[in-house]
Coordinates of N, CA and C in Angstrom, one line a residue:
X1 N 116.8 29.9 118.0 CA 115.5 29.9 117.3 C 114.4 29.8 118.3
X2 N 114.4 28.9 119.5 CA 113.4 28.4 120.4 C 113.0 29.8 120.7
X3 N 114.4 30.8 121.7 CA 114.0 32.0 122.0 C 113.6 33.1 121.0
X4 N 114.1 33.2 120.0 CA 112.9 34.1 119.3 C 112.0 33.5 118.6
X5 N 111.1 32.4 118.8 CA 109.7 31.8 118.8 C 109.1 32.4 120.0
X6 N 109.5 32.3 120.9 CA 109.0 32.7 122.5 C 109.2 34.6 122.5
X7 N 110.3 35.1 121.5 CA 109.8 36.7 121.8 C 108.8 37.2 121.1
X8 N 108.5 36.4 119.7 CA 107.6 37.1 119.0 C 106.5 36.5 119.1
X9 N 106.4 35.4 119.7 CA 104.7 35.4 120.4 C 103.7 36.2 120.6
X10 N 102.9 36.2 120.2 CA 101.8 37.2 120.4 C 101.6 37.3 122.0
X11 N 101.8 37.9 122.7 CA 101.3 38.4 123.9 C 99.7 38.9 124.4
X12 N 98.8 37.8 124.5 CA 97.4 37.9 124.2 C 97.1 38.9 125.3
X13 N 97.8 39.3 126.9 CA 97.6 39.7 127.3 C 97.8 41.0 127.8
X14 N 99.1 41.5 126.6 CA 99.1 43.1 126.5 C 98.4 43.5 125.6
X15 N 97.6 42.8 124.4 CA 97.2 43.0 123.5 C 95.7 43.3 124.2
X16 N 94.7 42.3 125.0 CA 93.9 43.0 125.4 C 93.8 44.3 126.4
X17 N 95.2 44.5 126.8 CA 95.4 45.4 128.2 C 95.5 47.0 127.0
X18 N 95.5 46.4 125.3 CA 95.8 48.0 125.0 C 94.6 48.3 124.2
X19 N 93.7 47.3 124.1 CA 92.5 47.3 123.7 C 91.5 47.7 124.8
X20 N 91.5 47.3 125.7 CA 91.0 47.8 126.9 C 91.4 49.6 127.4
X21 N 92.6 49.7 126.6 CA 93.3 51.1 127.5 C 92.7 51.8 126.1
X22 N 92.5 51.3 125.1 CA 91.9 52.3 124.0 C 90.7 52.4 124.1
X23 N 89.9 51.5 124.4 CA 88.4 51.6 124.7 C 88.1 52.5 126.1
X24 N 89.1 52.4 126.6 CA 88.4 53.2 128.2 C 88.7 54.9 127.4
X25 N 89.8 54.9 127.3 CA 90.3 56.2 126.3 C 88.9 57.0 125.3
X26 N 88.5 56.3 124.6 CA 87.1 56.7 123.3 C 86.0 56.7 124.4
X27 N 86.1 56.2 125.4 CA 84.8 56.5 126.8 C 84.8 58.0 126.9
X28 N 86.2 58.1 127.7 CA 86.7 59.2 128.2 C 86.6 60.7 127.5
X29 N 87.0 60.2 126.2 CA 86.6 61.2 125.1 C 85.3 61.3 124.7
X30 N 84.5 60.9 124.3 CA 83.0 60.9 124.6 C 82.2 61.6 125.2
X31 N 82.7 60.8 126.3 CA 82.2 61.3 127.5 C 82.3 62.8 128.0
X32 N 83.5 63.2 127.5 CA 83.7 64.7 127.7 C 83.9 65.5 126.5
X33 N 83.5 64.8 125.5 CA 82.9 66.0 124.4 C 81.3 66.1 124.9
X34 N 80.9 64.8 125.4 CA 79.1 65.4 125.5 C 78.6 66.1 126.4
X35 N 80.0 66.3 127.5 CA 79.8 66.9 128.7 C 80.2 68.4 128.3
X36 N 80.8 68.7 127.3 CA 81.3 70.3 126.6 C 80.1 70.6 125.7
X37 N 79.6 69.8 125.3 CA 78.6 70.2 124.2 C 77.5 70.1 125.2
X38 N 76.7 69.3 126.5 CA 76.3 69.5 126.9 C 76.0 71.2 127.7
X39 N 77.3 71.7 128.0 CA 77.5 73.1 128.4 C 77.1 74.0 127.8
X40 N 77.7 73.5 126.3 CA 77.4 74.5 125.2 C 76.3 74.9 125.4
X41 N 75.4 74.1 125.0 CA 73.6 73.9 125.1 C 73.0 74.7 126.2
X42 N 73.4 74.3 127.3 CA 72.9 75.2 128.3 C 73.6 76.8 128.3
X43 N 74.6 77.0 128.2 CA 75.3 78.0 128.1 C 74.4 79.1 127.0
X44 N 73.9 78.5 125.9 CA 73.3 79.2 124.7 C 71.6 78.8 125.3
X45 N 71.2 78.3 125.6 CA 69.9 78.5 126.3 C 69.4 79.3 127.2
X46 N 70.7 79.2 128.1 CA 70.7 80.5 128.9 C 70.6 81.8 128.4
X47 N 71.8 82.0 127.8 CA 72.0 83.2 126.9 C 70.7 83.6 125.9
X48 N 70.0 82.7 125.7 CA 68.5 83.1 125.2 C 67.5 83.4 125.5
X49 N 67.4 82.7 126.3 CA 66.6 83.2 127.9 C 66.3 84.7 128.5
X50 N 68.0 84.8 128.4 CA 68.6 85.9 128.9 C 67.8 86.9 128.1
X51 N 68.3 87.0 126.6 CA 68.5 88.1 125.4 C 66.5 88.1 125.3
X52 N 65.6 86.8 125.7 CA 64.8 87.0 125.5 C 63.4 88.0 126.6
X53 N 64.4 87.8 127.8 CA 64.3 88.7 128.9 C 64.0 89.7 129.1
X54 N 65.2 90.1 128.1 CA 65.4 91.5 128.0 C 64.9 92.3 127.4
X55 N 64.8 91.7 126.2 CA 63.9 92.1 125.1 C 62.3 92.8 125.4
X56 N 61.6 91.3 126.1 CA 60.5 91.5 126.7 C 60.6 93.0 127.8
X57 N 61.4 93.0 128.5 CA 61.2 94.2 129.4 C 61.4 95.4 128.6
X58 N 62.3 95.3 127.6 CA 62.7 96.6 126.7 C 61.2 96.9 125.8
X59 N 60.5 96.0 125.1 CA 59.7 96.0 124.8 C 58.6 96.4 125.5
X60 N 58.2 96.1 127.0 CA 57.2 96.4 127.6 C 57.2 98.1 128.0
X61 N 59.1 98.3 128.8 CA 59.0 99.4 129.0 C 58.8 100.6 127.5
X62 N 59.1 100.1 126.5 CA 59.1 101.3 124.9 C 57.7 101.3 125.2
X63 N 56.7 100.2 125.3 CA 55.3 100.2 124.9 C 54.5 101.2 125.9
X64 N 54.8 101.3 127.3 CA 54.5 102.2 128.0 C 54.1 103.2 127.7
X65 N 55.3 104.1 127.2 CA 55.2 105.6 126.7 C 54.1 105.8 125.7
X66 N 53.9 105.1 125.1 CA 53.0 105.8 124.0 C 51.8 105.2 124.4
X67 N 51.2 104.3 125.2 CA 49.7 104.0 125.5 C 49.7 104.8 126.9
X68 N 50.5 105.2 127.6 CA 50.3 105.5 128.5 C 49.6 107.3 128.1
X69 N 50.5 108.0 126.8 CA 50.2 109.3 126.5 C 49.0 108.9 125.6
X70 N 48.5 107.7 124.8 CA 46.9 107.8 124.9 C 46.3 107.8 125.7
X71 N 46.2 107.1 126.4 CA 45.1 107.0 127.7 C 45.4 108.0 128.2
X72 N 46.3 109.2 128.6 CA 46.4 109.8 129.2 C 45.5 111.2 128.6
X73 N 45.6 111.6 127.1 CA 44.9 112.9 126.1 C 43.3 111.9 126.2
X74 N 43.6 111.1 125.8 CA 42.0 110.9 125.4 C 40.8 110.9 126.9
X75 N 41.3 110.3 128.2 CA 41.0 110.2 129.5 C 40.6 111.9 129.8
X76 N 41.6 112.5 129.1 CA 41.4 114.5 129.8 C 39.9 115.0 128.6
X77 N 39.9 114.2 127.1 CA 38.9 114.5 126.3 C 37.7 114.3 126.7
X78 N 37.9 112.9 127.0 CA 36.6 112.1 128.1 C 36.3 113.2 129.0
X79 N 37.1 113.2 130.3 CA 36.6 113.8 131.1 C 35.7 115.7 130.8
X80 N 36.4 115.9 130.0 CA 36.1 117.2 130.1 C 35.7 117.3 128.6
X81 N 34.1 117.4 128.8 CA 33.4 117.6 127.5 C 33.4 118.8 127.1
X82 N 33.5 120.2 127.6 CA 33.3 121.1 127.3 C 34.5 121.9 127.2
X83 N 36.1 121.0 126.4 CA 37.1 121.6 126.9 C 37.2 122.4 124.9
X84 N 38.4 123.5 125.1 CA 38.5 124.4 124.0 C 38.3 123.4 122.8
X85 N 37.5 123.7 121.8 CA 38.2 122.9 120.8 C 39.7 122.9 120.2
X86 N 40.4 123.9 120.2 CA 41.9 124.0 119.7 C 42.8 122.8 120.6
X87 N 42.3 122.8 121.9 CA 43.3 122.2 122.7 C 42.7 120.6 122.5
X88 N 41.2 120.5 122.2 CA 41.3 119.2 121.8 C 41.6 118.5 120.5
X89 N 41.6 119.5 120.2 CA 42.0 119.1 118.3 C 43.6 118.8 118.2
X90 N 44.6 119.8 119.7 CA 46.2 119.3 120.1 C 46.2 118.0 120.8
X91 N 45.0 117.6 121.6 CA 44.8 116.2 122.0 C 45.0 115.0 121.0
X92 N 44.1 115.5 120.8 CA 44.1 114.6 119.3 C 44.7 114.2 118.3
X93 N 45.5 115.3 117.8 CA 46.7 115.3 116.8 C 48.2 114.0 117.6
X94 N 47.9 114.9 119.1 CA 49.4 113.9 119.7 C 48.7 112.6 120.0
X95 N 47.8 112.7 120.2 CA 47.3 110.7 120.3 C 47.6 110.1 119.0
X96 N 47.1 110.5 118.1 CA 47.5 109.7 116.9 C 49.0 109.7 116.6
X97 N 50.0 110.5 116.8 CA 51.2 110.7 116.5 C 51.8 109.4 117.6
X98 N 50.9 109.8 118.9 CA 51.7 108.0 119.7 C 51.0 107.0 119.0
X99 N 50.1 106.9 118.2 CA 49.2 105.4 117.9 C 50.1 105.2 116.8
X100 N 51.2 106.3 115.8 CA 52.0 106.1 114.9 C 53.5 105.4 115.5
X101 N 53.7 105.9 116.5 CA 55.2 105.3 117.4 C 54.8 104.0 117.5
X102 N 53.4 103.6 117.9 CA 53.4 102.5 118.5 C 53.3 101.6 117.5
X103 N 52.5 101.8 116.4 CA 52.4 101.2 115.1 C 54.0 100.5 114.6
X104 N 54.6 101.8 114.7 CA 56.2 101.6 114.2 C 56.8 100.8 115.5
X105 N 56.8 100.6 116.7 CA 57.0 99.8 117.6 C 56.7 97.9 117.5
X106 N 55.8 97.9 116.7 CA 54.6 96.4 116.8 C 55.6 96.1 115.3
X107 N 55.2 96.9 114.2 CA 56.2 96.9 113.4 C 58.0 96.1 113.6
X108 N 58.5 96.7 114.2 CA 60.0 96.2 114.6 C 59.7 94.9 115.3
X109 N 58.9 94.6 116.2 CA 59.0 93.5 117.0 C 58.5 92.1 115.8
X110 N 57.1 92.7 115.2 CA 56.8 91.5 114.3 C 58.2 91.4 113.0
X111 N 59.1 92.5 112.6 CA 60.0 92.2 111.7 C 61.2 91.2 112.9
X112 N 61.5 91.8 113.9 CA 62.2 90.6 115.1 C 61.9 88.8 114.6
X113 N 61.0 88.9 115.3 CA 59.9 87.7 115.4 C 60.2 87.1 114.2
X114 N 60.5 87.7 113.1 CA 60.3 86.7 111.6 C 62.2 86.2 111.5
X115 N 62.5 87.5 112.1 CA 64.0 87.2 111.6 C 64.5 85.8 112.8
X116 N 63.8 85.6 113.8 CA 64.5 85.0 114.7 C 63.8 83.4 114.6
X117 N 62.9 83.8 114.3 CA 62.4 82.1 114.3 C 61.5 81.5 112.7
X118 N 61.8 82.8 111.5 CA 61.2 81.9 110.5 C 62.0 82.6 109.2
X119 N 63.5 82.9 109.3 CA 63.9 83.5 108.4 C 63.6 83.2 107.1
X120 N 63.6 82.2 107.1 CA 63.1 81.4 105.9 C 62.0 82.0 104.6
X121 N 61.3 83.0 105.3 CA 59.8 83.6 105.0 C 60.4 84.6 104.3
X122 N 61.5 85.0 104.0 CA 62.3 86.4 103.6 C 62.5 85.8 102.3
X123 N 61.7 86.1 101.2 CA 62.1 85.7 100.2 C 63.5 86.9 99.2
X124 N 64.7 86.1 98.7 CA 66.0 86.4 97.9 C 65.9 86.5 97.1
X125 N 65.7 87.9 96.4 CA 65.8 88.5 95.2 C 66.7 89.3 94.8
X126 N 67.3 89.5 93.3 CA 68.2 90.6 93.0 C 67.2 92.2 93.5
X127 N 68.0 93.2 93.9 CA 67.1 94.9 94.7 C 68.5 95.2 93.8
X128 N 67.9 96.3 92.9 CA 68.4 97.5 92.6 C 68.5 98.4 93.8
X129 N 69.9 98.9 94.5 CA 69.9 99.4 95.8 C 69.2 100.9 95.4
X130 N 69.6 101.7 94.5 CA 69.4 102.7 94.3 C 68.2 103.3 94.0
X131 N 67.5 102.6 93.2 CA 65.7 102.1 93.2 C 65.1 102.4 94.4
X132 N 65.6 101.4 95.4 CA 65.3 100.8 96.8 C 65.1 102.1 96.9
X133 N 66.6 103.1 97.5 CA 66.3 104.5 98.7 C 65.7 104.9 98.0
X134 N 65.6 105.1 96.5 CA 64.8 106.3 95.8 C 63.3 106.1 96.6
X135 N 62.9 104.8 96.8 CA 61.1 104.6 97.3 C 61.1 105.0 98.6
X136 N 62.7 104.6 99.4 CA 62.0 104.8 100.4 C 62.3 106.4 100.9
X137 N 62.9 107.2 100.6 CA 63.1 109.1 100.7 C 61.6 108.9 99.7
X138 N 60.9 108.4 98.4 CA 59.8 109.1 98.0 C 58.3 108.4 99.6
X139 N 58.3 107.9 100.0 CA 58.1 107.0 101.0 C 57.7 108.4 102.2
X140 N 58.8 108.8 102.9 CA 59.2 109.6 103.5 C 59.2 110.8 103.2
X141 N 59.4 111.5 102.2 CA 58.9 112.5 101.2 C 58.0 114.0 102.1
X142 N 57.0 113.8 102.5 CA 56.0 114.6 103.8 C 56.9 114.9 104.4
X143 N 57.5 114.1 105.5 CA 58.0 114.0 106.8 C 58.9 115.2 106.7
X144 N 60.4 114.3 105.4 CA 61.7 115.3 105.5 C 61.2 116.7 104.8
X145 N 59.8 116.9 103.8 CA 59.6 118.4 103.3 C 59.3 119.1 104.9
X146 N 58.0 118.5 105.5 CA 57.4 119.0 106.6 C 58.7 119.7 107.5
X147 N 59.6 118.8 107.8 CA 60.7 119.0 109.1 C 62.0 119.4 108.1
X148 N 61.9 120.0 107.0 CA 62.9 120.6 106.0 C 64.2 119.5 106.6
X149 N 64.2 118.6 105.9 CA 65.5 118.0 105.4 C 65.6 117.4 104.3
X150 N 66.7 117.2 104.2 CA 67.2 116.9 102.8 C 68.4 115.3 102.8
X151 N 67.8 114.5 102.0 CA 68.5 113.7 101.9 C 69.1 113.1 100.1
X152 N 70.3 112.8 99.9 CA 70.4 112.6 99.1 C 71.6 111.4 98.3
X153 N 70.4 111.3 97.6 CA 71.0 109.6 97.3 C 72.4 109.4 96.4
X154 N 73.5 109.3 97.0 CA 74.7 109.0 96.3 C 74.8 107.3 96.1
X155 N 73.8 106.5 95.9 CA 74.2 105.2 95.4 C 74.2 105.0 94.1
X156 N 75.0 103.9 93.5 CA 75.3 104.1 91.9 C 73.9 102.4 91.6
X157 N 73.8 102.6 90.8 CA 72.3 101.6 89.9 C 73.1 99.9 90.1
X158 N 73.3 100.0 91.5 CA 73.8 98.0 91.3 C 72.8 97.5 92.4
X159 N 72.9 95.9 92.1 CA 72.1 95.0 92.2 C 72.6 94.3 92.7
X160 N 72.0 93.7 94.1 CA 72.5 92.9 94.9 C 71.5 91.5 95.1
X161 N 71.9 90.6 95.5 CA 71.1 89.6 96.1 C 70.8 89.5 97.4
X162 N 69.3 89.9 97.5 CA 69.1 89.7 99.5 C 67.7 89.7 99.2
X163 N 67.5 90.1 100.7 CA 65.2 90.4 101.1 C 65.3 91.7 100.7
X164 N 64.3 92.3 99.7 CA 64.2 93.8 99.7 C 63.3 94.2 101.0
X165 N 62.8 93.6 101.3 CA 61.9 94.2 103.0 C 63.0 94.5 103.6
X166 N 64.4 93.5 103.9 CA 65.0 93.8 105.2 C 66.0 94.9 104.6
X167 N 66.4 94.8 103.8 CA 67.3 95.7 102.9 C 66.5 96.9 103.1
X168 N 65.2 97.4 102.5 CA 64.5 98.5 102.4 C 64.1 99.2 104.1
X169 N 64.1 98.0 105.0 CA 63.4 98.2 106.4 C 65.0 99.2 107.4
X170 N 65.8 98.4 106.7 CA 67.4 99.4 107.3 C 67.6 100.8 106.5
X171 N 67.1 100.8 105.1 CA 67.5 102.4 105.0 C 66.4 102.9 105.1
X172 N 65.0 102.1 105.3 CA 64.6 103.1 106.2 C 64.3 104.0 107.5
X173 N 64.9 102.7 108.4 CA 64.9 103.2 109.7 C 66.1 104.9 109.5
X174 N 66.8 104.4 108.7 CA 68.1 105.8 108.5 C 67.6 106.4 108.3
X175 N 66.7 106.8 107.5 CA 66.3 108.0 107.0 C 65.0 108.9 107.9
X176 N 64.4 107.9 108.6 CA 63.5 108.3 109.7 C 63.7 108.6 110.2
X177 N 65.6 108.7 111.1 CA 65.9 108.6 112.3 C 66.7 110.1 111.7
X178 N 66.7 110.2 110.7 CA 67.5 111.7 110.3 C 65.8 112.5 110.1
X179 N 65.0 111.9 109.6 CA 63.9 113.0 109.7 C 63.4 113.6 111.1
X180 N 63.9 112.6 112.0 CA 63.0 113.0 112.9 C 63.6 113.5 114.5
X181 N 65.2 113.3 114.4 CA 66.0 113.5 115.3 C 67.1 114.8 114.6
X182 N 67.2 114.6 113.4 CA 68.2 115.3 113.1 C 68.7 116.6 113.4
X183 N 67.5 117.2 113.4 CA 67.7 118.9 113.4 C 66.8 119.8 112.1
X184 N 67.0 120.9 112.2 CA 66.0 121.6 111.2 C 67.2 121.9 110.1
X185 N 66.8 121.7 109.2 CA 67.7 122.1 108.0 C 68.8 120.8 107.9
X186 N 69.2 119.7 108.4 CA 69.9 118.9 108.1 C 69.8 118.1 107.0
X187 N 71.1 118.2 106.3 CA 71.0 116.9 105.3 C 71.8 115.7 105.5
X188 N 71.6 115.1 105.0 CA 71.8 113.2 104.9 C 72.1 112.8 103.3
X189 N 73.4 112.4 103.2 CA 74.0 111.6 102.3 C 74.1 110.1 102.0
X190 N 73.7 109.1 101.5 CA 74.4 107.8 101.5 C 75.3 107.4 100.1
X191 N 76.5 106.9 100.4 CA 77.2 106.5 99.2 C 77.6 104.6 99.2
X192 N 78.1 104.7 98.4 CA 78.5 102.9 98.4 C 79.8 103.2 98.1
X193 N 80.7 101.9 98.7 CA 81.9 101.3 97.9 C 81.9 100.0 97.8
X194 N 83.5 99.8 97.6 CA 82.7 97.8 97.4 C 84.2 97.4 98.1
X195 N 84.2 96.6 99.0 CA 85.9 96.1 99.7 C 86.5 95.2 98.9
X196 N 87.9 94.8 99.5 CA 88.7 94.1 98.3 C 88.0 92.6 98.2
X197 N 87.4 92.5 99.5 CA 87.1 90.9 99.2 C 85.4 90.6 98.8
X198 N 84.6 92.1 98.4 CA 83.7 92.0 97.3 C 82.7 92.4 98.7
X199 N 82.8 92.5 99.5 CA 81.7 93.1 100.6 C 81.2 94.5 100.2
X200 N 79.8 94.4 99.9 CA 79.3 95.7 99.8 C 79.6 96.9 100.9
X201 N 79.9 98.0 101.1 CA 79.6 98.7 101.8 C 78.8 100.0 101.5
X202 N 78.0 100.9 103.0 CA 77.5 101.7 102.5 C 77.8 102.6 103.5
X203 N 77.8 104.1 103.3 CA 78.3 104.9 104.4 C 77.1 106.0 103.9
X204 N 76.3 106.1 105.7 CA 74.8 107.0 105.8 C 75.3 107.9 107.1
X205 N 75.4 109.0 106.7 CA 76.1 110.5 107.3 C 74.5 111.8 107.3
X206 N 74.7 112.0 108.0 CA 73.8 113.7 108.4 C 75.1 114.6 108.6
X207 N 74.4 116.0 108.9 CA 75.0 116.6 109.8 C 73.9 117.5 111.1
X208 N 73.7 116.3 111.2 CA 72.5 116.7 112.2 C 72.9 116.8 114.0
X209 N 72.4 117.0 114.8 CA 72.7 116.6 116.6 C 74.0 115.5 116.9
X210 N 73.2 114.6 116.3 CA 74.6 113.4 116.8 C 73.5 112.7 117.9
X211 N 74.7 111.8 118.2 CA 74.0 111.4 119.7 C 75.1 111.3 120.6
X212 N 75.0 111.7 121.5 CA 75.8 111.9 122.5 C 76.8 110.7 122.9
X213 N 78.0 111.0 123.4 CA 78.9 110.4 123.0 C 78.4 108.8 124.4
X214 N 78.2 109.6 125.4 CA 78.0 108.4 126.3 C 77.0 108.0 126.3
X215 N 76.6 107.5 124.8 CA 74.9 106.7 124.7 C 75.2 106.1 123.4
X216 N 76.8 106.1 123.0 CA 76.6 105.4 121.4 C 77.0 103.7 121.7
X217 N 77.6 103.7 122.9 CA 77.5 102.0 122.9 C 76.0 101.8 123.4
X218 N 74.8 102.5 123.3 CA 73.5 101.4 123.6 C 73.0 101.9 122.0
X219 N 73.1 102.4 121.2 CA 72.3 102.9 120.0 C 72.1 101.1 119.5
X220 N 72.7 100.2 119.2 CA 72.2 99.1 118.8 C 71.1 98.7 119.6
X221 N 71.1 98.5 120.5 CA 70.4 98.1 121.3 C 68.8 98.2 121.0
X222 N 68.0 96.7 121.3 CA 66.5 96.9 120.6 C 65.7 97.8 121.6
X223 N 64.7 98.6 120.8 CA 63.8 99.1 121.3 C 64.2 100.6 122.3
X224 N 65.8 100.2 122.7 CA 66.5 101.7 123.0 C 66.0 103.0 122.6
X225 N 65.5 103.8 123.1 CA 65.4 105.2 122.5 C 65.9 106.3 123.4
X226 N 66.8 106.9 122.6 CA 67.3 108.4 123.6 C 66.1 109.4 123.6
X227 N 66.3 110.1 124.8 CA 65.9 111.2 125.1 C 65.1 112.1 123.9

């Protein structure tokens, strides 16, 4: 009996030796979660930095082209007061046609700008999608008569929950990018289906140019423009 009084003694001094080995342990772990999360942070700061970079240069170099071709027509108008009127009346027409790129340039960056630091400002409403394209082809209407294309709306009358701006702002870029790259006589289709796990989809087809096969990994890319 004496000896098992003396085995089951509390052992005060493995008991703090495993209190001590558990507390150094929850240091240790700590310490190197905040040192992984610390990484993270810089890792994603960087990378913002980075994307913000880039942006900027992509942005500066898109904005070039079209102030460069104003200053460039209107500087030959200036200079030369006594030039044909036909050819300044072609001056003129293409300056305003860049003051429209550029408009549509300032456009994308200020829709950027909201999505990245104030989404919040996008107010969520039910958009009849099919409503939606109908405004934006009646929207566009000039353009695809002017440059004979044809687009046509295969979406069926449903209603979704989202921003009609950013919803409206993507079929419209589609439809721009077929009015104005497409080709002469092209038409443009969009249809819907719906996946098994209830994801909308939409499929937006031409049969216009295309774009060349070694330039479709940059087509996402902001402010990118082909040739």
């Amino acid at each position: 009996e004496v000896e098992l009084e003396k085995f089951f003694r509390l052992d005060w001094m493995l008991i703090i030796s495993l209190l001590l080995m558990t507390t150094l342990a929850l240091v240790a772990v700590i310490a190197l979660t905040s040192n992984y999360a610390r990484r993270d942070r810089e890792a994603s700061e960087g990378e913002k930095r980075r994307l913000k970079h880039e942006m900027t240069a992509n942005i500066s170099h898109e904005l070039k082209t079209p102030v460069s071709s104003i200053q460039g027509y209107l500087e030959a108008i200036v200079n030369h007061p006594d030039m044909d009127p036909a050819k300044k009346g072609l001056f003129i027409e293409r300056s305003y046609l860049q003051a429209l790129r550029l408009s549509d340039m300032i456009r994308d960056i200020s829709l950027i700008t909201k999505l990245e630091e104030a989404p919040e400002q996008f107010r969520i409403s039910a958009v009849n999608l099919k409503v939606l394209f109908s405004e934006v082809c009646e929207e566009l209407s000039d353009t695809l008569l002017s440059k004979e294309r044809e687009v046509e709306n295969g979406l069926p009358p449903i209603c979704i929950r989202g921003s009609y701006n950013l919803i409206y702002s993507i079929f419209r870029n589609l439809v721009e990018n077929s009015a104005k790259y497409a080709g002469k006589g092209c038409k443009a289709i969009i249809s819907y289906s719906r996946d098994s796990d209830g994801t909308h989809l939409f499929d937006y087809r031409d049969n216009g140019h295309g774009v060349d096969e070694a330039m479709l990994d940059r087509i996402f890319e902001r402010f990118f423009r082909l040739d």
